[in-house]
mmCIF file of C-alpha atoms and ligand atoms in Angstrom:
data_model
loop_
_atom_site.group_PDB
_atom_site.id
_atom_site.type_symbol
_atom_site.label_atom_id
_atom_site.label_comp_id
_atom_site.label_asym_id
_atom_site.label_seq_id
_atom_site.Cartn_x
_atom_site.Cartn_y
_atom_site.Cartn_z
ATOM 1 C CA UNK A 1 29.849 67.223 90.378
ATOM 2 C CA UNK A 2 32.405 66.292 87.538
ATOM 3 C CA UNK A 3 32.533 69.004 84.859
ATOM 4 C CA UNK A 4 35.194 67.106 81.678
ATOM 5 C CA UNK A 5 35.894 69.225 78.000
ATOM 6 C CA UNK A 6 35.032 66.347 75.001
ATOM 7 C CA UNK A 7 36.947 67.042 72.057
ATOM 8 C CA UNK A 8 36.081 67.393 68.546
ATOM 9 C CA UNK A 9 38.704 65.029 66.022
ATOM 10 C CA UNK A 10 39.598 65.507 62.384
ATOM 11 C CA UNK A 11 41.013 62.578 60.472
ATOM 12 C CA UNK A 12 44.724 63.695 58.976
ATOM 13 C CA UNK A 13 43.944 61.286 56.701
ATOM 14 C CA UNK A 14 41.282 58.906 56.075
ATOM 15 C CA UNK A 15 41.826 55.500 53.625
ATOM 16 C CA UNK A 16 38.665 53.238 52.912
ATOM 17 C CA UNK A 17 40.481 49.536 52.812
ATOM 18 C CA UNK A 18 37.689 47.377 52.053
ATOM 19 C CA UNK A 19 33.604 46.230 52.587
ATOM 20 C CA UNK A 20 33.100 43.783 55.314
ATOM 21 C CA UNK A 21 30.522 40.936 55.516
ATOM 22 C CA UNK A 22 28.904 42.728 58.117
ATOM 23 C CA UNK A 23 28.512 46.243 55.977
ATOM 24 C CA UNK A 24 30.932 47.897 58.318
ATOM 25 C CA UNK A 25 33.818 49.449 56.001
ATOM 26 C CA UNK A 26 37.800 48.280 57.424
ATOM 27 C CA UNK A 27 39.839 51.894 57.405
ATOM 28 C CA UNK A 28 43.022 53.067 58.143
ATOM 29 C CA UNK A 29 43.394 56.830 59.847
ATOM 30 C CA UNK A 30 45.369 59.054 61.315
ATOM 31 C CA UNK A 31 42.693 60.755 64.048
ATOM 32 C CA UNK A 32 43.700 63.818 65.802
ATOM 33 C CA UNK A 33 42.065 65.262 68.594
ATOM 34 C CA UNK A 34 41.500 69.765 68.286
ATOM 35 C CA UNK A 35 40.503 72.103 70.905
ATOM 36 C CA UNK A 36 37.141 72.384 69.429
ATOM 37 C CA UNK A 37 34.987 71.391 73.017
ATOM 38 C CA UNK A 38 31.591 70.419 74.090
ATOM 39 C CA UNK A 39 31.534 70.733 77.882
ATOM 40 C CA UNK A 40 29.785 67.960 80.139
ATOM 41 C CA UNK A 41 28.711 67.787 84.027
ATOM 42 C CA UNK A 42 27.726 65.265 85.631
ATOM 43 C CA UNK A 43 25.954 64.686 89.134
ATOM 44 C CA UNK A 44 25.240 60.831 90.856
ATOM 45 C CA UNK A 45 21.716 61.677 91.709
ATOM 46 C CA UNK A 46 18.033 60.652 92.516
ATOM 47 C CA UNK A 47 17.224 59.658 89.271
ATOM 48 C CA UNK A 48 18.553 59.501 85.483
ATOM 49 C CA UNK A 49 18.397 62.727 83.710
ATOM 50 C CA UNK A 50 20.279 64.452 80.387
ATOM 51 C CA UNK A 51 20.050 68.047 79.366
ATOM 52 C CA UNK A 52 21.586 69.291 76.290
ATOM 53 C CA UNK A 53 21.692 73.171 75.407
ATOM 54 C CA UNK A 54 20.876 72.314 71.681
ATOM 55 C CA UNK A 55 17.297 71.446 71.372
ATOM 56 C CA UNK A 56 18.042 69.374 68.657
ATOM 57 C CA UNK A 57 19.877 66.896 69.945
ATOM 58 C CA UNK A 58 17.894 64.301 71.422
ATOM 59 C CA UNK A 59 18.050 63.546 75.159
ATOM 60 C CA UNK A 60 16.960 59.813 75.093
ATOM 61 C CA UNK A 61 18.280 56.452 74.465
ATOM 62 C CA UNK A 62 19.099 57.478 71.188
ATOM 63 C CA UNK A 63 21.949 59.833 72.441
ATOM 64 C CA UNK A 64 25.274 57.749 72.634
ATOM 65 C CA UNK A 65 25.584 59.279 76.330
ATOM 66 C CA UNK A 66 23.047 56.711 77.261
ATOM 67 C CA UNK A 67 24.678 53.773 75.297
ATOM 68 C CA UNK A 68 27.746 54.734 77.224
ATOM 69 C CA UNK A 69 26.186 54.481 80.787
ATOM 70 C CA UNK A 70 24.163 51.545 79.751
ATOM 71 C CA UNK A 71 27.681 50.246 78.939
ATOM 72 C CA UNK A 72 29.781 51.098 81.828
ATOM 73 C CA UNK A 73 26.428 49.723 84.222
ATOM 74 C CA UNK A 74 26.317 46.791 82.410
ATOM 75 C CA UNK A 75 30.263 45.672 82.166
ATOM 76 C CA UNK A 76 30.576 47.192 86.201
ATOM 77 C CA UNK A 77 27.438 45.746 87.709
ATOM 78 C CA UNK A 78 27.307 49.094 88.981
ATOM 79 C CA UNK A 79 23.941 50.698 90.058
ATOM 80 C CA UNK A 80 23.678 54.583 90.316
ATOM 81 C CA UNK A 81 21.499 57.268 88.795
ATOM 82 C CA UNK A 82 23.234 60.252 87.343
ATOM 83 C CA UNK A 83 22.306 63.745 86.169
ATOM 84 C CA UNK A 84 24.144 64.805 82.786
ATOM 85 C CA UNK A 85 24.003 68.192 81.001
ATOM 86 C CA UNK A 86 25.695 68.457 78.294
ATOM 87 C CA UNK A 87 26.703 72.132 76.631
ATOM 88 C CA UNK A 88 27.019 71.662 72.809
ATOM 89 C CA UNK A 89 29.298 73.553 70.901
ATOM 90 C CA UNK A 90 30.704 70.930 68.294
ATOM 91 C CA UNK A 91 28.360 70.972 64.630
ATOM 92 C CA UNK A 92 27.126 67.405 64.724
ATOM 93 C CA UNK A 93 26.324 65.738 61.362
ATOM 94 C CA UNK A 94 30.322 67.538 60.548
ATOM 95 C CA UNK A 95 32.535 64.441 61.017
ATOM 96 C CA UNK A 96 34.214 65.732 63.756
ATOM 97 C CA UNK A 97 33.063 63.188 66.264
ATOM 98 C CA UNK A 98 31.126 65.461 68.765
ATOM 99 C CA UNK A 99 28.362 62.071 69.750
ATOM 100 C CA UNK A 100 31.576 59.608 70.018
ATOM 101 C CA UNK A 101 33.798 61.994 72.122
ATOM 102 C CA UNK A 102 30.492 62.966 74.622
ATOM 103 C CA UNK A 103 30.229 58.709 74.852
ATOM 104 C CA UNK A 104 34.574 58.585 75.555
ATOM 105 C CA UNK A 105 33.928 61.176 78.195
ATOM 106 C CA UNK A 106 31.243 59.822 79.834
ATOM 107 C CA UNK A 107 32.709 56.358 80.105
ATOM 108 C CA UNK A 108 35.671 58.137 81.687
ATOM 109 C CA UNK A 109 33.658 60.343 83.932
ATOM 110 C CA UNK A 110 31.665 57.216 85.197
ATOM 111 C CA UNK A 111 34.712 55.313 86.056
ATOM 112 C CA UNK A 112 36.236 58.567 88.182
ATOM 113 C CA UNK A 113 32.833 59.188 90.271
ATOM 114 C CA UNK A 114 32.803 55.245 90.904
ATOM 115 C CA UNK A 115 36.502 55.522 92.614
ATOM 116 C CA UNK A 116 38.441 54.257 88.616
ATOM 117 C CA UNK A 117 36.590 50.080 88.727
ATOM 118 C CA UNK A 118 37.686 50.179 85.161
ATOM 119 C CA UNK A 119 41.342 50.283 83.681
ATOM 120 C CA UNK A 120 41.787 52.624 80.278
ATOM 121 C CA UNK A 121 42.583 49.680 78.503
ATOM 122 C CA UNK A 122 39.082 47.857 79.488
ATOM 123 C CA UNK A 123 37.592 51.262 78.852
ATOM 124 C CA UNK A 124 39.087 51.251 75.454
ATOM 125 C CA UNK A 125 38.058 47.496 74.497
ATOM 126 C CA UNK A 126 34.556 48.206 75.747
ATOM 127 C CA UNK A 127 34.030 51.529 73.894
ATOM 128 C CA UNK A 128 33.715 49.929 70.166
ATOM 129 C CA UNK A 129 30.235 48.483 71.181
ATOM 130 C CA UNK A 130 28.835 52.152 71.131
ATOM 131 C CA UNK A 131 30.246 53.525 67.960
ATOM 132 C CA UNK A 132 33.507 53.419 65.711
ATOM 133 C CA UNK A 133 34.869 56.096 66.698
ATOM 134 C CA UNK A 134 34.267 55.782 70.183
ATOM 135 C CA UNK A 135 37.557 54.264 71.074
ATOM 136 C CA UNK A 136 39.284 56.879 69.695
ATOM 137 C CA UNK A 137 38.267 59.582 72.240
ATOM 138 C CA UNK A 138 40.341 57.416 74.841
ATOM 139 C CA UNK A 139 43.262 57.502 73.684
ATOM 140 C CA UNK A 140 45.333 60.520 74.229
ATOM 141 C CA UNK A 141 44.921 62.391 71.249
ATOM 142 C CA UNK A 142 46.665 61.342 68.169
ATOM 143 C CA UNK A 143 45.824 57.740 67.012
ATOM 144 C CA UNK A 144 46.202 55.675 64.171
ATOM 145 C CA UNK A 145 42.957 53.583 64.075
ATOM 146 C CA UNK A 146 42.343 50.489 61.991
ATOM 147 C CA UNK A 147 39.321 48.028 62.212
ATOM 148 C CA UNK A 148 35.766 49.862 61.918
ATOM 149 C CA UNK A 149 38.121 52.539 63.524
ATOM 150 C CA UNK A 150 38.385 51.155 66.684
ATOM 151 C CA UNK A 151 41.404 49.714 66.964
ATOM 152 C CA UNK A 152 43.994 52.323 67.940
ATOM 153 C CA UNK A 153 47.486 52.811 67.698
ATOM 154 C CA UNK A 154 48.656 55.516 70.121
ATOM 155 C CA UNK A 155 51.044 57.865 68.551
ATOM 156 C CA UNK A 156 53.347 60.912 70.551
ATOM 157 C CA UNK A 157 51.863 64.020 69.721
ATOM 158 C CA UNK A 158 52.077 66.050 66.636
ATOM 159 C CA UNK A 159 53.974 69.348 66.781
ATOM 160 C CA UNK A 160 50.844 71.635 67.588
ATOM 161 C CA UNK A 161 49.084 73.001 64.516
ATOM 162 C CA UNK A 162 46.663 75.524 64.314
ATOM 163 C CA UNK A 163 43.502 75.051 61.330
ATOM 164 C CA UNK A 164 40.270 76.026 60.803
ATOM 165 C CA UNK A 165 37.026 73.802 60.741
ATOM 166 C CA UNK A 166 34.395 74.888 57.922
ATOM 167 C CA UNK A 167 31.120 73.546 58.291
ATOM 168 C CA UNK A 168 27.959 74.362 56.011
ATOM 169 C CA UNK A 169 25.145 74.700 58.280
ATOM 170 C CA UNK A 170 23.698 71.180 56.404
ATOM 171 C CA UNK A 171 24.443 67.621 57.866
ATOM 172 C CA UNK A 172 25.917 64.918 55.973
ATOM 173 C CA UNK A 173 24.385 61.035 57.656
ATOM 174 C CA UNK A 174 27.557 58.924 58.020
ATOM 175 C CA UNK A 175 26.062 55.943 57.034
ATOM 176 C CA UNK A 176 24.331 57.547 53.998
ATOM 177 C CA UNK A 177 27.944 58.533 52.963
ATOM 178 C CA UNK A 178 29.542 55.181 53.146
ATOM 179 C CA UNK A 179 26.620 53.585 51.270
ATOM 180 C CA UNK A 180 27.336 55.963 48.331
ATOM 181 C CA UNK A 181 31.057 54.729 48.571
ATOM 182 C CA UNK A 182 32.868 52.705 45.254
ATOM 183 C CA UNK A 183 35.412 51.252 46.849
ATOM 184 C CA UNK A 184 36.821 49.381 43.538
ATOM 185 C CA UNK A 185 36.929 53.154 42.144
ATOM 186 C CA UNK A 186 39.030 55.066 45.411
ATOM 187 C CA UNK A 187 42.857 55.349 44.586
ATOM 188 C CA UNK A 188 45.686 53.225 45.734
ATOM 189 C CA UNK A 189 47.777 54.384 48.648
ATOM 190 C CA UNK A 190 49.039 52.179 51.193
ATOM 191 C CA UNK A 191 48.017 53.652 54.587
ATOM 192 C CA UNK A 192 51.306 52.744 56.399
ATOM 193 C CA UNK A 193 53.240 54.767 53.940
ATOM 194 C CA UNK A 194 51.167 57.528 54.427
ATOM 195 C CA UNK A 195 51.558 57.002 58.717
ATOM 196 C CA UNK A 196 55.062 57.423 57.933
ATOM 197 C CA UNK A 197 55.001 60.347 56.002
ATOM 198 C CA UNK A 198 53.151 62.162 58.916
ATOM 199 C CA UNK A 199 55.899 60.950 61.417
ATOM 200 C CA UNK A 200 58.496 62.093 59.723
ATOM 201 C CA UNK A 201 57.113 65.479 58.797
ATOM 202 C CA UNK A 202 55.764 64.867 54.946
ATOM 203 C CA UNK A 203 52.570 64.886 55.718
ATOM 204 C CA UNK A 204 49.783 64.248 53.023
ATOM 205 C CA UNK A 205 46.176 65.032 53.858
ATOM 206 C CA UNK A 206 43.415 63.285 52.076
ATOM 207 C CA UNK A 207 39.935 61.178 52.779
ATOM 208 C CA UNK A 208 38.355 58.186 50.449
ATOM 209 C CA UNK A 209 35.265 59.743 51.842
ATOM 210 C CA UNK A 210 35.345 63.062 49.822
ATOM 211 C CA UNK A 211 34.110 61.304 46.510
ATOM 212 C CA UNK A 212 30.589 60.089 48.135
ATOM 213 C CA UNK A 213 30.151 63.384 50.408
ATOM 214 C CA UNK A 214 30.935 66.095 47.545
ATOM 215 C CA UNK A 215 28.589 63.396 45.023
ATOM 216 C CA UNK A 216 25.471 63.823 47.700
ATOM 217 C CA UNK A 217 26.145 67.349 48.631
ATOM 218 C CA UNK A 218 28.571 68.652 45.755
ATOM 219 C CA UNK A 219 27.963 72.541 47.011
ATOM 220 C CA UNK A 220 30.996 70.872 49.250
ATOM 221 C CA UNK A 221 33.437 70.722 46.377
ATOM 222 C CA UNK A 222 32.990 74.202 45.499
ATOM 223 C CA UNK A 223 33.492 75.397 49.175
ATOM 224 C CA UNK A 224 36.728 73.069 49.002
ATOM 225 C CA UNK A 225 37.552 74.807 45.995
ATOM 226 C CA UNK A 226 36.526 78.250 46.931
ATOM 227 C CA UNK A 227 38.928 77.801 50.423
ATOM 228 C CA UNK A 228 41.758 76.475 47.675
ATOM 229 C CA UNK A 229 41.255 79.595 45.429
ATOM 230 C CA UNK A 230 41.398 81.973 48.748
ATOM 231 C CA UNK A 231 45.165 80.606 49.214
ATOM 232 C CA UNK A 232 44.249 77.985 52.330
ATOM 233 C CA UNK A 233 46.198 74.853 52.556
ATOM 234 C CA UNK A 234 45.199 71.370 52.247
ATOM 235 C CA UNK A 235 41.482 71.475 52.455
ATOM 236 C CA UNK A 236 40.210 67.930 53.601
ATOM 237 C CA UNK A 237 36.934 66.426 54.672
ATOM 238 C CA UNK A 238 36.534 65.686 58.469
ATOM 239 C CA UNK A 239 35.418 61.696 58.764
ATOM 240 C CA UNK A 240 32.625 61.643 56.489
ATOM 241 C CA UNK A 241 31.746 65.187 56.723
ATOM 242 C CA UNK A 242 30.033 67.720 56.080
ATOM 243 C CA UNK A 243 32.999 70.003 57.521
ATOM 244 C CA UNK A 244 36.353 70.304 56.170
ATOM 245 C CA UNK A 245 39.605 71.555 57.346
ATOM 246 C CA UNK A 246 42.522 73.337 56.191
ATOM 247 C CA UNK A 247 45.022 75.265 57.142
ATOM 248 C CA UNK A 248 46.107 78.930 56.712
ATOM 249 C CA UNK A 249 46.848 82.377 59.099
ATOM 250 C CA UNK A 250 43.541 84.194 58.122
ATOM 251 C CA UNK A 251 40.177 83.867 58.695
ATOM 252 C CA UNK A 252 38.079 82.543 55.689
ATOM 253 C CA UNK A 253 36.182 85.304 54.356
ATOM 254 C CA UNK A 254 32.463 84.955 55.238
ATOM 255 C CA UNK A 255 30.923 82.281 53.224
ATOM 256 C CA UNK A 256 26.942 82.275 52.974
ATOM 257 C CA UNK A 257 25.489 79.177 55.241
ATOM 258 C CA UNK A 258 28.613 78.425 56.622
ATOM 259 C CA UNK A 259 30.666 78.772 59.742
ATOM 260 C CA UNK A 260 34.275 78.590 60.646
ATOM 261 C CA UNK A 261 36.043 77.303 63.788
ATOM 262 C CA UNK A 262 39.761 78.575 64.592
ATOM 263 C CA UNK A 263 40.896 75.134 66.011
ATOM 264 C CA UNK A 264 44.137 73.621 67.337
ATOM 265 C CA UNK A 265 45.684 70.246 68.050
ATOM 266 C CA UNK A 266 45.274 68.970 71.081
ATOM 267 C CA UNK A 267 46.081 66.109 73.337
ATOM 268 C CA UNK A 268 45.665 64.857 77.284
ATOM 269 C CA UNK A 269 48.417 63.889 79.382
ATOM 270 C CA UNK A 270 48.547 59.974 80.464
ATOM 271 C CA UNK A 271 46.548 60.058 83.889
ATOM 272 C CA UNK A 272 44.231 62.916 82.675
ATOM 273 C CA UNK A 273 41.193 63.969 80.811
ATOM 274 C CA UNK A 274 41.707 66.416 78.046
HETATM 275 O O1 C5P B 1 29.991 52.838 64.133
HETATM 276 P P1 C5P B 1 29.054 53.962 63.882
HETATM 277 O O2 C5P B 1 27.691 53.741 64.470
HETATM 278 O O3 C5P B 1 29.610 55.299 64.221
HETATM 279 O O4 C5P B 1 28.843 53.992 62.290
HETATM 280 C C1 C5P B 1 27.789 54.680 61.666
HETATM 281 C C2 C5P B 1 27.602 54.121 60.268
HETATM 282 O O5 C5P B 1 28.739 54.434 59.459
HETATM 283 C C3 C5P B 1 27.497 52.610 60.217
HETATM 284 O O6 C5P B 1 26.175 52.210 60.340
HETATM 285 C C4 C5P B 1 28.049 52.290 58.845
HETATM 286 O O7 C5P B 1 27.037 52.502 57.864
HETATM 287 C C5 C5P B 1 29.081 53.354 58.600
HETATM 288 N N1 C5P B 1 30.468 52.933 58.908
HETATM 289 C C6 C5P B 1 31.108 52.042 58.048
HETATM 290 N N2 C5P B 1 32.402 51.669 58.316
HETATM 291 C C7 C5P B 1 33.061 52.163 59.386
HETATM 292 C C8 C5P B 1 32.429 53.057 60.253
HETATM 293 C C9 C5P B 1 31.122 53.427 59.985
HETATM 294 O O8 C5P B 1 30.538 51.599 57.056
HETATM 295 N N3 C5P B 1 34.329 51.794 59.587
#
């Protein structure tokens, strides 16, 4: 039995470059792993099985757990059955990457119950066939990512920084989010500017995504506005939402249909899951 944490992420910042041919959008963001955990175990067994301790999260091939054993058995030539339960604690539909970091930790636990058949780096390059943000989760924690998002840039670790995730109990679709995205209309900032600003402690939060999420659920720009007015810090969208996060040394006050997470920064050492 192999029992691994899988991280929730928040984008620092999030900048929508341009549409590809393919409909995929090319980005540039700063991704930052927080202590904000599901939990997974995993068993090599009779036969397949997942179990998830939210009911609505579905258990078949839909869930990108399978993609990412159908991955590792396909690219290995591997043949096992394993048992999976996974114990869900991170809001899904929030942008915080909760389906993406459960596929990262799966590939990872795979590799260590089949005695490591798979470098990082191959782990890495095979990851962006289940999802974006899918590479991410292997890195170590704080990533610049370019591409769909899966092309990282590992970065040393920020100084840790304590935040708080606030997530209205409704879902925002990513993909209805990007189609609902002008890119001729989002501001001009070059990415690598902003990179720098982060690394050399000026950093400047922000996400192309907020115009399309607060236009399909705009209940999300007063709640950004609301946490503003309360005296919190740089309120941002996570990924393409429907949580944001800010900073601040209270509690937001109880807000009706939503929930806050105290959250920090967090990264893995080199050899190590988080
Ligand atoms: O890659 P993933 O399956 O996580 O993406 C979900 C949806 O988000 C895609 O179908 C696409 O509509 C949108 N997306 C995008 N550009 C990206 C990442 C995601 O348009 N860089």
């Amino acid at each position: 039995m192999l029992t691994l944490k899988s991280p929730a992420k928040v984008n620092l910042f999030l900048k929508i470059l341009r549409r590809r041919p393919d409909g995929y959008h090319e980005l540039a963001s700063l991704f930052q792993a927080i202590n904000l955990f599901d939990t997974l175990h995993f068993k090599m067994s009779q036969e397949d099985s997942l179990t998830c301790t939210d009911p609505s999260i579905p258990t078949d091939g839909a869930n990108l757990v399978w993609k990412a054993v159908d991955l590792f058995r396909q690219k290995t030539q591997l043949t096992f059955p394993v048992n999976i339960h996974l114990e869900k604690n991170i809001p899904h539909q929030a942008g915080l990457g909760g389906g993406s970091s459960n596929a990262a930790t799966t590939l990872w636990a795979l590799n260590q119950l089949c005695g490591e058949p798979a470098t990082i780096g191959q782990l890495q390059r095979w990851s962006g066939e289940i999802g974006s943000d899918v590479t991410f989760f292997l890195s170590e924690g704080t990533s610049y990512c370019t591409g769909r998002g899966e092309i990282l840039q590992s970065l040393p670790s920020l100084p840790t920084t304590s935040l708080w995730i606030v997530k209205p109990l409704e879902g925002l679709p990513t993909n209805q989010v990007y189609q609902n995205l002008d890119v001729s209309a989002l501001e001009a900032r070059d990415p690598q500017v902003s990179l720098e600003g982060f690394l050399s402690g000026k950093a400047e939060y922000f996400n192309d995504l907020e115009v399309p999420a607060f236009r399909i659920m705009p209940k999300l720009l007063s709640l950004k506005m609301q946490l503003l007015r309360e005296g919190f810090k740089s309120v941002t969208l996570c990924g393409s939402g429907s949580s944001l996060f800010c900073f601040g040394n209270k509690q937001p006050s109880p807000i009706q249909d939503c929930r806050s997470y105290a959250a920090q920064f967090v990264n893995r050492l080199h050899h190590q899951w988080f």
